Amino acid sequence: MCGIVGAVSARNIVPILVQGLQRLEYRGYDSCGVAVHAASLDTSRPAGLQRARSTARVAELLEQVNTERLEGATGIAHTRWATHGAPAVHNAHPHFSHGTGADAQAQTAGRVALVHNGIIENHEELRKALQARGYVFASQTDTEVIAHLVDSHYNGDLFEAVQATVAELHGAYAIAVIHKDEPHRVVGARAGSPLILGVGNEGSEHFLASDAMALAGVTDQIVYLEEGDLVDLQLGRYWIVGKGREALAPEQRPVRTVQAHSGAAELGPYRHYMQKEIFEQPRAIADTLEGVAGVVPELFDGQGLHGQPGAAAWRVFKDIDSVLILACGTSYYSGCTAKYWLEDIAGIPTQVEVASEYRYRTSVPNPRTLVVTISQSGETADTLAALRHAQSLGMQHTLTICNVATSAMVRECKLAYITRAGVEIGVASTKAFTTQLAGLFLLTLALAQSKGRLTEAQEAEHLKAMRHLPVALQAVLALEPQIISWAEDFARMENALFLGRGLHYPIALEGALKLKEISYIHAEAYPAGELKHGPLALVTSAMPVVTVAPNDALLEKLKSNMQEVRARAGVLYVLADTDTRIESGEGLHVIRMPEHYGPLSPLLHVVPLQLLAYHTACARGTDVDKPRNLAKSVTVE
């Protein structure tokens, strides 16, 4: 959530800052802003900080910047997802500190400008202390506290001021700061929120960002800052000081070449990124499975990121006797699906926990548990915190299913499977979900193999089915015209129920989540057998009931549940396999899936639900890629 871009250069970096915000806008779009040092580009101009802020989108901010001719060679920028304070210009970043007393009154521009991702938990007590010292607050944000705190500590050296400031902060933060008296310097710090350093133009200019994609086309030389790092960017040099280091001394951190292609963010022929990403799923699955010739432990060594041989994964898999899955949102539903696979195919007891709840309850740790985290970004704050809590309880066997090989989640887990969904811009996750399922199914097979529950013939059969997935998904995507017809009905509704049984109950949950995320229709999902235990009271002709109906062992039970809906004048929308013998009729709308896909059926059945949510949202005229109140990559608790 939220996006940061900063730069120190000898050229005008405002276009780079704004372009970076455009690439990060999916992470937060309640407001945006940019601040530059006026004298950093033109020494004839008086020293001072200038800014532009907007509650519109970044495109409007660009117009404002051009109109005001905002230029500078040193600057910071931010796109915001609101936590403290409503989306309003006075709450938008960058925040200024003007100092105190007469100094503050005399300032037309700020002395300190700061942008921040994260949440400062002790902001209220800091605010009171700063107000007592004469600082005047212009916003309701926790971020402004940090700006004033930096100003209060400033004594001619911005790095030292930031170092003293972060020592007083409790919570999560990634910050970038500039000061009016130091025209070619940006100082950054991170704890609990991601921040990267970009080395550009043969080292003569440097950048900060919350995501490497913000710097695509500017530099591909990236340093991933570690927990507690402070970084000092100046012309021609940078310094990184690790947590607990008092003296200013450079830390040796690897500079990695990261290909964050700007082309990945281009819409092409599609109307929205979500639509593009739904149709990219066959390719994403194919890429995720590329090179998978067999289920071997080496698949889970994080593609060599930790320098561990596959034997390390094999030893872990042989040693564990249970699995604990930690995830949030859509990733949590992928974990719920994997529970069925892990217990049925691998015979391993599996528990799935909502990561944001796990560390706040008393649990019974088992050191022989494999702790599996699932995250698209690998920076999800709740999931990272849950992982660290599990480790603190003595559970050291850790593995992540993640889409970003350089993320904190991958670095902090001993084992990893890197999905290859590519950049996902739409806030409502689609291809990340299906590639997570692919990775989790491979994990299931590997664990089944290590426990002696998978024969060579069974492994070959499962892998053959997985390799056929891209073709099968293309056939499902061809159902789009029929789903558009359903969406026309749903667009007039305000409520919906989703039903599934067994392996497909989590898919019903995911379908309901997608519909409410982007169309703002209230939707709930239930195991179909639970319908008569309460939700049936809601069923009327104005409450569409979406049913996932694969031809599996629970089909006849599901048909009985569907009859309960029809008896109450409910209208059913059924995704049925070809051989289920469910026919369309009055109040019963059926879309036939191209083929039955056994254990991998959830990967196919979720796609029509994604399309249903997408086309319903289009029909209702909502902002599909940037739904209200939401943002991508949830890096706050």
Coordinates of N, CA, C and O in Angstrom, one line a residue, residues 458-548:
Q458 N 1.2 -42.1 -10.7 CA 0.4 -41.0 -10.2 C 1.0 -39.6 -10.4 O 0.3 -38.7 -10.9
E459 N 2.3 -39.5 -10.2 CA 3.0 -38.3 -10.4 C 2.9 -37.9 -11.9 O 2.7 -36.7 -12.2
A460 N 3.2 -38.8 -12.7 CA 3.1 -38.6 -14.2 C 1.7 -38.1 -14.6 O 1.6 -37.2 -15.4
E461 N 0.7 -38.7 -14.0 CA -0.7 -38.3 -14.4 C -1.0 -36.9 -13.9 O -1.6 -36.1 -14.7
H462 N -0.6 -36.6 -12.7 CA -0.8 -35.2 -12.2 C -0.1 -34.2 -13.0 O -0.6 -33.1 -13.3
L463 N 1.2 -34.5 -13.3 CA 2.0 -33.5 -14.1 C 1.4 -33.3 -15.5 O 1.5 -32.2 -16.0
K464 N 0.9 -34.4 -16.1 CA 0.3 -34.3 -17.4 C -0.9 -33.4 -17.3 O -1.1 -32.5 -18.2
A465 N -1.7 -33.5 -16.3 CA -2.9 -32.6 -16.1 C -2.4 -31.2 -15.9 O -3.1 -30.3 -16.5
M466 N -1.4 -31.0 -15.2 CA -0.9 -29.6 -14.9 C -0.4 -29.0 -16.2 O -0.7 -27.8 -16.5
R467 N 0.3 -29.7 -17.1 CA 0.8 -29.2 -18.3 C -0.3 -28.9 -19.3 O -0.2 -28.0 -20.2
H468 N -1.5 -29.5 -19.1 CA -2.6 -29.2 -20.0 C -3.4 -28.0 -19.5 O -4.3 -27.5 -20.2
L469 N -3.1 -27.5 -18.3 CA -3.9 -26.4 -17.7 C -4.0 -25.2 -18.7 O -5.1 -24.6 -18.8
P470 N -2.9 -24.7 -19.3 CA -3.0 -23.5 -20.2 C -4.0 -23.7 -21.3 O -4.8 -22.8 -21.6
V471 N -4.1 -24.9 -21.9 CA -5.0 -25.1 -22.9 C -6.5 -25.2 -22.3 O -7.4 -24.6 -22.9
A472 N -6.6 -25.8 -21.2 CA -7.9 -25.9 -20.5 C -8.4 -24.5 -20.2 O -9.6 -24.2 -20.3
L473 N -7.5 -23.7 -19.7 CA -7.9 -22.3 -19.3 C -8.3 -21.5 -20.5 O -9.2 -20.7 -20.4
Q474 N -7.7 -21.7 -21.6 CA -8.1 -21.0 -22.9 C -9.5 -21.3 -23.2 O -10.3 -20.5 -23.6
A475 N -9.9 -22.6 -23.0 CA -11.2 -23.0 -23.3 C -12.2 -22.4 -22.4 O -13.4 -22.0 -22.8
V476 N -11.9 -22.2 -21.1 CA -12.7 -21.5 -20.1 C -12.9 -20.1 -20.5 O -14.0 -19.5 -20.4
L477 N -11.8 -19.4 -20.9 CA -11.9 -18.0 -21.3 C -12.8 -17.8 -22.4 O -13.4 -16.7 -22.6
A478 N -13.0 -18.8 -23.3 CA -13.9 -18.7 -24.4 C -15.4 -18.6 -24.0 O -16.2 -18.3 -24.8
L479 N -15.7 -18.9 -22.7 CA -17.0 -18.8 -22.2 C -17.4 -17.3 -21.9 O -18.6 -17.1 -21.5
E480 N -16.5 -16.4 -22.1 CA -16.8 -15.0 -21.7 C -18.1 -14.4 -22.2 O -18.8 -13.8 -21.5
P481 N -18.5 -14.6 -23.5 CA -19.8 -14.1 -23.9 C -21.0 -14.5 -23.0 O -21.9 -13.7 -22.8
Q482 N -21.0 -15.8 -22.6 CA -22.1 -16.3 -21.8 C -22.0 -15.6 -20.4 O -23.1 -15.3 -19.8
I483 N -20.8 -15.4 -19.9 CA -20.7 -14.8 -18.6 C -21.1 -13.3 -18.6 O -21.7 -12.8 -17.7
I484 N -20.9 -12.6 -19.7 CA -21.3 -11.3 -19.9 C -22.9 -11.2 -19.8 O -23.4 -10.3 -19.2
S485 N -23.6 -12.2 -20.3 CA -25.0 -12.2 -20.2 C -25.4 -12.3 -18.7 O -26.4 -11.7 -18.3
W486 N -24.7 -13.2 -17.9 CA -25.0 -13.3 -16.5 C -24.8 -11.9 -15.8 O -25.5 -11.5 -15.0
A487 N -23.7 -11.3 -16.2 CA -23.3 -10.0 -15.6 C -24.3 -8.9 -15.8 O -24.5 -8.1 -14.9
E488 N -25.0 -9.0 -16.9 CA -26.1 -8.0 -17.1 C -27.2 -8.1 -16.0 O -27.8 -7.2 -15.6
D489 N -27.5 -9.4 -15.6 CA -28.4 -9.6 -14.6 C -27.9 -9.2 -13.2 O -28.6 -8.5 -12.4
F490 N -26.6 -9.5 -12.9 CA -26.0 -9.2 -11.6 C -25.9 -7.7 -11.4 O -25.9 -7.2 -10.3
A491 N -25.7 -7.0 -12.5 CA -25.5 -5.5 -12.3 C -26.7 -4.8 -11.7 O -26.5 -3.7 -11.1
R492 N -27.8 -5.5 -11.8 CA -29.0 -4.9 -11.2 C -29.3 -5.3 -9.7 O -30.2 -4.8 -9.1
M493 N -28.4 -6.2 -9.2 CA -28.6 -6.7 -7.9 C -27.7 -6.0 -6.9 O -26.8 -5.3 -7.2
E494 N -28.1 -6.1 -5.6 CA -27.3 -5.6 -4.5 C -26.7 -6.6 -3.6 O -25.9 -6.3 -2.7
N495 N -27.2 -7.9 -3.8 CA -26.7 -9.0 -2.9 C -26.6 -10.2 -3.8 O -27.3 -10.4 -4.8
A496 N -25.7 -11.1 -3.3 CA -25.5 -12.4 -4.0 C -25.0 -13.4 -3.1 O -24.3 -13.1 -2.1
L497 N -25.4 -14.7 -3.3 CA -24.8 -15.8 -2.6 C -24.0 -16.7 -3.5 O -24.3 -16.9 -4.7
F498 N -22.9 -17.3 -3.0 CA -22.1 -18.2 -3.7 C -22.0 -19.5 -2.9 O -21.8 -19.5 -1.7
L499 N -22.2 -20.6 -3.6 CA -22.2 -21.9 -3.0 C -21.1 -22.8 -3.6 O -20.9 -22.8 -4.8
G500 N -20.5 -23.6 -2.8 CA -19.6 -24.6 -3.2 C -19.4 -25.7 -2.2 O -19.8 -25.5 -1.0
R501 N -19.0 -26.9 -2.6 CA -18.8 -28.0 -1.6 C -17.4 -28.5 -1.7 O -16.8 -28.5 -2.8
G502 N -16.9 -28.9 -0.6 CA -15.6 -29.5 -0.5 C -14.5 -28.6 -1.1 O -14.4 -27.5 -0.7
L503 N -13.7 -29.2 -2.0 CA -12.6 -28.5 -2.7 C -13.0 -27.1 -3.3 O -12.2 -26.2 -3.4
H504 N -14.3 -27.0 -3.6 CA -14.7 -25.8 -4.3 C -15.4 -24.8 -3.4 O -15.8 -23.7 -3.9
Y505 N -15.5 -25.1 -2.2 CA -16.0 -24.0 -1.2 C -15.1 -22.8 -1.2 O -15.5 -21.7 -1.3
P506 N -13.7 -23.0 -1.1 CA -12.8 -21.8 -1.2 C -13.0 -21.0 -2.5 O -12.8 -19.8 -2.5
I507 N -13.3 -21.7 -3.6 CA -13.5 -21.1 -4.8 C -14.7 -20.2 -4.8 O -14.8 -19.1 -5.3
A508 N -15.8 -20.7 -4.1 CA -17.0 -19.8 -3.9 C -16.6 -18.6 -3.1 O -17.1 -17.5 -3.4
L509 N -15.8 -18.8 -2.1 CA -15.4 -17.6 -1.2 C -14.6 -16.6 -2.1 O -14.8 -15.4 -2.0
E510 N -13.7 -17.1 -2.9 CA -13.0 -16.2 -3.8 C -13.9 -15.5 -4.8 O -13.7 -14.3 -5.1
G511 N -14.9 -16.2 -5.3 CA -15.8 -15.6 -6.3 C -16.6 -14.5 -5.6 O -16.8 -13.4 -6.2
A512 N -17.0 -14.7 -4.4 CA -17.8 -13.7 -3.6 C -16.9 -12.5 -3.3 O -17.3 -11.3 -3.4
L513 N -15.6 -12.7 -3.0 CA -14.7 -11.7 -2.7 C -14.5 -10.8 -3.9 O -14.5 -9.5 -3.8
K514 N -14.3 -11.4 -5.1 CA -14.1 -10.6 -6.3 C -15.3 -9.7 -6.6 O -15.1 -8.6 -7.0
L515 N -16.5 -10.3 -6.4 CA -17.7 -9.5 -6.8 C -17.8 -8.3 -5.9 O -18.1 -7.2 -6.4
K516 N -17.6 -8.5 -4.6 CA -17.7 -7.3 -3.7 C -16.6 -6.3 -3.8 O -16.8 -5.1 -3.7
E517 N -15.4 -6.8 -4.1 CA -14.2 -5.9 -4.3 C -14.4 -4.9 -5.4 O -14.1 -3.7 -5.2
I518 N -14.9 -5.3 -6.5 CA -14.9 -4.4 -7.7 C -16.3 -3.9 -8.1 O -16.4 -2.9 -8.8
S519 N -17.3 -4.6 -7.8 CA -18.7 -4.2 -8.2 C -19.4 -3.5 -7.0 O -20.5 -2.9 -7.2
Y520 N -18.9 -3.7 -5.8 CA -19.6 -3.2 -4.6 C -20.9 -3.9 -4.3 O -21.8 -3.3 -3.6
I521 N -21.1 -5.0 -4.9 CA -22.3 -5.8 -4.5 C -22.0 -6.7 -3.3 O -21.0 -7.3 -3.2
H522 N -22.9 -6.7 -2.3 CA -22.7 -7.5 -1.1 C -22.8 -9.0 -1.5 O -23.8 -9.4 -2.1
A523 N -21.8 -9.7 -1.2 CA -21.8 -11.1 -1.6 C -21.2 -12.0 -0.5 O -20.2 -11.6 0.2
E524 N -21.8 -13.1 -0.3 CA -21.3 -14.0 0.7 C -21.2 -15.4 0.1 O -21.9 -15.8 -0.8
A525 N -20.3 -16.2 0.7 CA -20.1 -17.6 0.2 C -20.3 -18.6 1.4 O -19.9 -18.3 2.5
Y526 N -20.9 -19.7 1.1 CA -21.2 -20.8 2.1 C -20.9 -22.1 1.5 O -21.1 -22.4 0.3
P527 N -20.5 -23.1 2.3 CA -20.6 -24.5 1.9 C -22.0 -24.8 1.6 O -22.9 -24.4 2.4
A528 N -22.3 -25.4 0.5 CA -23.7 -25.5 0.1 C -24.5 -26.3 1.1 O -25.7 -26.0 1.3
G529 N -23.9 -27.2 1.9 CA -24.6 -27.9 2.9 C -25.1 -27.1 4.1 O -26.0 -27.5 4.8
E530 N -24.5 -25.9 4.2 CA -24.8 -24.9 5.3 C -26.0 -24.1 4.9 O -26.5 -23.3 5.8
L531 N -26.5 -24.1 3.7 CA -27.5 -23.2 3.2 C -28.7 -23.3 4.2 O -29.3 -22.3 4.6
K532 N -29.1 -24.5 4.5 CA -30.4 -24.7 5.3 C -30.2 -24.3 6.8 O -31.1 -24.3 7.5
H533 N -28.9 -24.0 7.2 CA -28.6 -23.7 8.5 C -28.6 -22.2 8.8 O -28.1 -21.7 9.7
G534 N -29.2 -21.4 7.9 CA -29.4 -20.0 8.1 C -29.5 -19.2 6.8 O -30.4 -18.4 6.7
P535 N -28.5 -19.3 5.9 CA -28.5 -18.4 4.7 C -29.8 -18.5 3.9 O -30.1 -17.6 3.1
L536 N -30.4 -19.7 3.9 CA -31.6 -19.9 3.1 C -32.7 -18.8 3.4 O -33.5 -18.5 2.5
A537 N -32.6 -18.2 4.6 CA -33.6 -17.2 4.9 C -33.4 -15.9 4.0 O -34.4 -15.1 3.9
L538 N -32.3 -15.8 3.4 CA -32.1 -14.6 2.6 C -32.5 -14.8 1.1 O -32.5 -13.9 0.3
V539 N -32.8 -16.1 0.8 CA -33.0 -16.4 -0.7 C -34.4 -15.9 -1.1 O -35.4 -16.3 -0.6
T540 N -34.3 -15.0 -2.1 CA -35.6 -14.6 -2.8 C -35.2 -14.5 -4.3 O -34.0 -14.7 -4.7
S541 N -36.1 -14.0 -5.1 CA -35.8 -13.8 -6.5 C -34.8 -12.7 -6.8 O -34.3 -12.6 -7.8
A542 N -34.6 -11.9 -5.8 CA -33.7 -10.7 -5.9 C -32.3 -11.1 -5.4 O -31.4 -10.2 -5.3
M543 N -32.1 -12.4 -5.0 CA -30.8 -12.8 -4.4 C -30.3 -13.9 -5.3 O -30.6 -15.1 -5.1
P544 N -29.5 -13.6 -6.4 CA -28.9 -14.6 -7.2 C -28.0 -15.5 -6.4 O -27.3 -15.1 -5.5
V545 N -28.0 -16.8 -6.8 CA -27.2 -17.8 -6.1 C -26.3 -18.5 -7.1 O -26.8 -19.2 -8.0
V546 N -25.0 -18.2 -7.0 CA -24.0 -18.8 -7.9 C -23.5 -20.1 -7.3 O -23.2 -20.1 -6.1
T547 N -23.5 -21.1 -8.1 CA -23.2 -22.5 -7.6 C -22.1 -23.0 -8.5 O -22.2 -23.1 -9.7
V548 N -21.0 -23.5 -7.8 CA -19.9 -24.2 -8.5 C -20.2 -25.7 -8.4 O -20.2 -26.3 -7.3

